[in-house]
PDB file of C-alpha atoms in Angstrom:
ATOM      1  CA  UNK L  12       0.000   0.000   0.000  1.00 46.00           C
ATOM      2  CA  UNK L  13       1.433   3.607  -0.636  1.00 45.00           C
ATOM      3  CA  UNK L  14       0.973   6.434   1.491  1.00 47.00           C
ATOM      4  CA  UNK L  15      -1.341   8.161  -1.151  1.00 41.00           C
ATOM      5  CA  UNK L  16      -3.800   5.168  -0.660  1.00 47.00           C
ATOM      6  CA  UNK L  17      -3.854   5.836   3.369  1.00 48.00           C
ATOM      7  CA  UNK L  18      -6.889   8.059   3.882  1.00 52.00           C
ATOM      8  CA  UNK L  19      -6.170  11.408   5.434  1.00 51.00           C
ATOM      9  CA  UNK L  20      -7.271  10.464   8.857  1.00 61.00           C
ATOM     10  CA  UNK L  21      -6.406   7.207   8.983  1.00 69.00           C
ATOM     11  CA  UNK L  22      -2.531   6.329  11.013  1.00 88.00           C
ATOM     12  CA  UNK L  23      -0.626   4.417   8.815  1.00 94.00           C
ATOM     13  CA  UNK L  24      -0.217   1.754  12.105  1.00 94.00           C
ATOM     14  CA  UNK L  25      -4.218   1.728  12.185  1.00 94.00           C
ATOM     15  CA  UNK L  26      -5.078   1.117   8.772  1.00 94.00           C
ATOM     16  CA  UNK L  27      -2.079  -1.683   8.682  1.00 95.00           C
ATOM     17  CA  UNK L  28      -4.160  -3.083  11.532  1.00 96.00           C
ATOM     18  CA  UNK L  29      -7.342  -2.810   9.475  1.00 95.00           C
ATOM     19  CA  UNK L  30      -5.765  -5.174   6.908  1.00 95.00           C
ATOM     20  CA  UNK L  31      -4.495  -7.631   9.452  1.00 96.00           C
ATOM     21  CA  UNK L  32      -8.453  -7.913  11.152  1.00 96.00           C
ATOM     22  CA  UNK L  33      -9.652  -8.969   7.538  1.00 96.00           C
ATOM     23  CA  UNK L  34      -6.571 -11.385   6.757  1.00 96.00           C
ATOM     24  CA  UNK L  35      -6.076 -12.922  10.280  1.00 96.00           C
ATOM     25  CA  UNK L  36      -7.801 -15.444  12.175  1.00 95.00           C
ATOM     26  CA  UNK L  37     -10.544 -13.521  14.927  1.00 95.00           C
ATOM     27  CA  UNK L  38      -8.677 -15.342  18.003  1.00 96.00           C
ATOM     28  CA  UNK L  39      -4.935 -14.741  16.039  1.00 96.00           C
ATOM     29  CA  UNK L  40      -6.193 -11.225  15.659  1.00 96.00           C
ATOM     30  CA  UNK L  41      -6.875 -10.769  19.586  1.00 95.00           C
ATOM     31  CA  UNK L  42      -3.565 -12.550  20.635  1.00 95.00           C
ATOM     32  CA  UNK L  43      -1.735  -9.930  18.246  1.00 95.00           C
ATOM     33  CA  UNK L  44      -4.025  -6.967  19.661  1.00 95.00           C
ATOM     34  CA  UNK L  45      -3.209  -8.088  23.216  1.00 93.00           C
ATOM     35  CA  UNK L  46       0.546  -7.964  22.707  1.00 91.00           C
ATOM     36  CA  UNK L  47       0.610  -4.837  20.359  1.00 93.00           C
ATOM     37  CA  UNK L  48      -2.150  -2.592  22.437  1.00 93.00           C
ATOM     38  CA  UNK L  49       0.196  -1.182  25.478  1.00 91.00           C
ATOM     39  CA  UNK L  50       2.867  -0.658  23.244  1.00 90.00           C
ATOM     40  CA  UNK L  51       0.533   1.171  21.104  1.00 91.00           C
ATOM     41  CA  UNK L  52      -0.638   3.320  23.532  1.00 90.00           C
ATOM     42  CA  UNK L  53       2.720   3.615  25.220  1.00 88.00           C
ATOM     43  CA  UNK L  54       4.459   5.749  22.274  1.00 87.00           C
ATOM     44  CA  UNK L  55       0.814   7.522  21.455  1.00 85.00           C
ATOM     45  CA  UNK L  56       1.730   8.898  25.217  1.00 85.00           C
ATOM     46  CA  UNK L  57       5.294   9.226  24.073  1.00 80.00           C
ATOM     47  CA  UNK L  58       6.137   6.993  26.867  1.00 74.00           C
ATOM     48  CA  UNK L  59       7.893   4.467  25.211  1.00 61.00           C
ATOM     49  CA  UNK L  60      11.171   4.283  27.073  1.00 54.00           C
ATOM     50  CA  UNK L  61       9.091   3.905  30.177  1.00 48.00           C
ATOM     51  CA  UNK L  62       8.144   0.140  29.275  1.00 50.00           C
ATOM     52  CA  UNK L  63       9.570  -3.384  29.018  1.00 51.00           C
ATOM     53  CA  UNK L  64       8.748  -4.954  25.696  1.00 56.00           C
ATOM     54  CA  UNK L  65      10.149  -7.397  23.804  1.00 58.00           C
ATOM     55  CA  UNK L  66       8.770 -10.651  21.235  1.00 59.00           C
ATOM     56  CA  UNK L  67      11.513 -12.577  22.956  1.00 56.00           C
ATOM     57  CA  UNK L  68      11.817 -14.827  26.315  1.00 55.00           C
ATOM     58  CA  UNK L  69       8.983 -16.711  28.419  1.00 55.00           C
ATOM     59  CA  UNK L  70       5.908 -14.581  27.620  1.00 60.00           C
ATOM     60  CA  UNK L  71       6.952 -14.680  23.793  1.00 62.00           C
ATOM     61  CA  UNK L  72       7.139 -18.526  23.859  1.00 66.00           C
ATOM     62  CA  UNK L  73       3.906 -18.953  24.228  1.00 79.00           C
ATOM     63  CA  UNK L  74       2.673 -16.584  20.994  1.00 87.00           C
ATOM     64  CA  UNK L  75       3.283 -18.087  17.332  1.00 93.00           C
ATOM     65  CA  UNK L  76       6.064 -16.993  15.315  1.00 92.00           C
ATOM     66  CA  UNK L  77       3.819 -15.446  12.979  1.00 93.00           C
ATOM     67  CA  UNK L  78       1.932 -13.700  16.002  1.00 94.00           C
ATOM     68  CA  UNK L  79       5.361 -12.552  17.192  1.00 93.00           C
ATOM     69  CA  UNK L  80       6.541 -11.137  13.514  1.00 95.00           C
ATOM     70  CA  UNK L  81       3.202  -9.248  12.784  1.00 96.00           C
ATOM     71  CA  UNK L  82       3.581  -7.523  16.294  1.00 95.00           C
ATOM     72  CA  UNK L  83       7.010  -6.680  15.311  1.00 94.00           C
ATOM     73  CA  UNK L  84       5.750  -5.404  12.354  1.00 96.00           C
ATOM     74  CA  UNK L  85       2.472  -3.212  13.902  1.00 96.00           C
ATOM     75  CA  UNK L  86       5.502  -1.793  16.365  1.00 94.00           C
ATOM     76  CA  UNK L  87       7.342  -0.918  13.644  1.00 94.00           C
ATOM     77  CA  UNK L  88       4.703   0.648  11.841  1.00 95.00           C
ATOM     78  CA  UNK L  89       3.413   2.489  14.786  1.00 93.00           C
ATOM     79  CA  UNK L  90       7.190   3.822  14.822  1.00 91.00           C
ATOM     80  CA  UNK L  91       7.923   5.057  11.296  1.00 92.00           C
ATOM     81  CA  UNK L  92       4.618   5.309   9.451  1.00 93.00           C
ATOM     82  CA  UNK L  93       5.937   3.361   6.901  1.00 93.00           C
ATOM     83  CA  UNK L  94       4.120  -0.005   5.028  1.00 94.00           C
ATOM     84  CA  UNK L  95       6.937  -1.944   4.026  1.00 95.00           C
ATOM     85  CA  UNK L  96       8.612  -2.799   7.189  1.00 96.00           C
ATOM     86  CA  UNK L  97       9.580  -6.516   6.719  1.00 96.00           C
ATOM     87  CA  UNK L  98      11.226  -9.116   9.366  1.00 96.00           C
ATOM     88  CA  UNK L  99      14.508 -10.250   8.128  1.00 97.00           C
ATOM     89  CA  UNK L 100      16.307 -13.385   9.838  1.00 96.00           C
ATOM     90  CA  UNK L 101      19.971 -13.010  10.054  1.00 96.00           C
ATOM     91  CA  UNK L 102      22.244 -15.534  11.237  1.00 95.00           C
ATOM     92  CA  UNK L 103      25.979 -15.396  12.556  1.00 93.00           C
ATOM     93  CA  UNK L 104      28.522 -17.468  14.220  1.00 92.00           C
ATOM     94  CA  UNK L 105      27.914 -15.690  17.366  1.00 90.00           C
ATOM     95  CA  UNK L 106      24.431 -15.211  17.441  1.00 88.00           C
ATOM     96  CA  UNK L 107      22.776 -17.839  15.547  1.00 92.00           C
ATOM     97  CA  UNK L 108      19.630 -16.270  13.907  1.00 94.00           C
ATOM     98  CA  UNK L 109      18.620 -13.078  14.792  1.00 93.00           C
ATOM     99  CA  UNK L 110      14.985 -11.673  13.444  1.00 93.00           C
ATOM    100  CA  UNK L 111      15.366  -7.945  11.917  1.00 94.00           C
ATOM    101  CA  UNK L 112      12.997  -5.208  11.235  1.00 95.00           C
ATOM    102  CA  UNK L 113      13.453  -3.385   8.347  1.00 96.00           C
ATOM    103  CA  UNK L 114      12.160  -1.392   5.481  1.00 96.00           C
ATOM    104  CA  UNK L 115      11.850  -3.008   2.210  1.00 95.00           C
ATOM    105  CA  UNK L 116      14.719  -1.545   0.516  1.00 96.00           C
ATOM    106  CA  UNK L 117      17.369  -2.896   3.224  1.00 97.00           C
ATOM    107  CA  UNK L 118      15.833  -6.050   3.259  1.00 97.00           C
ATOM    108  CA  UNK L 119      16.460  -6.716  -0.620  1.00 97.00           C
ATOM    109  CA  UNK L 120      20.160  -5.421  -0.177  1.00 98.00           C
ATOM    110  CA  UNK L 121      22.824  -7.966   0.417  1.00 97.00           C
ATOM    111  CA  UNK L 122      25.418  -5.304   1.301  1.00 98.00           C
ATOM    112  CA  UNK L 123      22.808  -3.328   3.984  1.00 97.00           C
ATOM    113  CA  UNK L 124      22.378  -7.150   5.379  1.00 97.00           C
ATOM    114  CA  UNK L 125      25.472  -7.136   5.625  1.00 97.00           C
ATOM    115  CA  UNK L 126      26.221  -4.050   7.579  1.00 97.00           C
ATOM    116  CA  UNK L 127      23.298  -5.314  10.015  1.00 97.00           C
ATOM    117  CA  UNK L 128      24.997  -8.756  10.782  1.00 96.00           C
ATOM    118  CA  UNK L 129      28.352  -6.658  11.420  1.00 96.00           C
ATOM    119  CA  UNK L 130      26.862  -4.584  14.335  1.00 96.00           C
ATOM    120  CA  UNK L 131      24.870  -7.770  15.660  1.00 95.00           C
ATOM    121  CA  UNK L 132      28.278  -9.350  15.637  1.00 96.00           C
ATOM    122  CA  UNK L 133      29.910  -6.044  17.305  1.00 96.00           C
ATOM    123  CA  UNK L 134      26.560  -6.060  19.559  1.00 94.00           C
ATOM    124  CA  UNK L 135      27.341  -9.537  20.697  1.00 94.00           C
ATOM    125  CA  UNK L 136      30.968  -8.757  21.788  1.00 95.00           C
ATOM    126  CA  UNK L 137      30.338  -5.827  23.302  1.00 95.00           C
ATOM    127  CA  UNK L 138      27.955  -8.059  25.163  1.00 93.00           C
ATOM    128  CA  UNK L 139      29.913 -10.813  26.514  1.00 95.00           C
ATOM    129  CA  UNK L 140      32.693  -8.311  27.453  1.00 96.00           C
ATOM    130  CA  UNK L 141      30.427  -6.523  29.544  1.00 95.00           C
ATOM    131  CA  UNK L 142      29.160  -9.827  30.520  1.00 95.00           C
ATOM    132  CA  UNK L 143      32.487 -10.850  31.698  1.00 94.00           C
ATOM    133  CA  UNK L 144      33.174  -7.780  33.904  1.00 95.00           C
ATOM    134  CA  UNK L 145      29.901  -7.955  35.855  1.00 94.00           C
ATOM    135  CA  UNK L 146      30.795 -11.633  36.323  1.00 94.00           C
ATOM    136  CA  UNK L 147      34.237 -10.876  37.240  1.00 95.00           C
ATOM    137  CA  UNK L 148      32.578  -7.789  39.744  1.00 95.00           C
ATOM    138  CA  UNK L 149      29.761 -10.047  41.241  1.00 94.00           C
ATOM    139  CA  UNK L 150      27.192  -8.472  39.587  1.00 94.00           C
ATOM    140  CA  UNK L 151      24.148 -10.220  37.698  1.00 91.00           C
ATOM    141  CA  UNK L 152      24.652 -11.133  33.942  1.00 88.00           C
ATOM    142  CA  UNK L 153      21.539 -11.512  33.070  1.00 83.00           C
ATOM    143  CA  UNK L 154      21.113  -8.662  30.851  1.00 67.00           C
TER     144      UNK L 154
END
């Protein structure tokens, strides 16, 4: 969908949600709506920072993979305005795969992949170093 198509008082993240009500199953639909709604709200308040979120761990287990990717997706949405977000998986040595968001255009270039699975591999250093000092320190590595 282009923006042109997006009627003038419709939220790009609302009328993506529009299409996902017709397309997804009704109890799919209100798993999605469950995990996407206080995030929603959240950066409508512009409070954002203020929450934990994230389509990973214990909670996230228990939603689909595609449940997980469309929130990612409505989030990301929400966040740019844009249509064309798509979830990318990228996989390295050190992280295995990783699921991406991105817009269209980086997720058809090889060489923007690239660049991505360079920082996630920086990321994951930077990690384990830090990792290794709160060990060393006492301090709790789960982070």
């Amino acid at each position: 969908m282009n923006e042109h198509e997006i009627p003038p008082e419709g939220r790009p993240v609302d009328v993506y949600l529009d299409l996902l009500r017709i397309r997804m199953d009704t109890e799919d639909y209100r798993m999605l709506l469950n995990v996407v709604e206080p995030v929603l709200r959240a950066i409508d308040e512009h409070q954002l920072p203020t929450i934990d979120f994230s389509l990973d761990g214990a909670e996230a287990d228990e939603l689909p993979q595609e449940i997980r990717e469309e929130a990612a997706l409505v989030i990301a949405t929400a966040v740019t305005g844009r249509l064309d977000n798509e979830v990318v998986e990228i996989t390295t040595e050190e992280t295995g795969p990783v699921r991406v968001v991105t817009d269209a255009a980086t997720a058809s270039d090889p060489d923007r992949l690239g660049e991505i699975a360079d920082f996630l591999r920086d990321r994951h250093r930077q990690n384990e170093e830090l990792r290794g000092i709160a060990e060393a320190s006492g301090l709790p590595t789960d982070f």
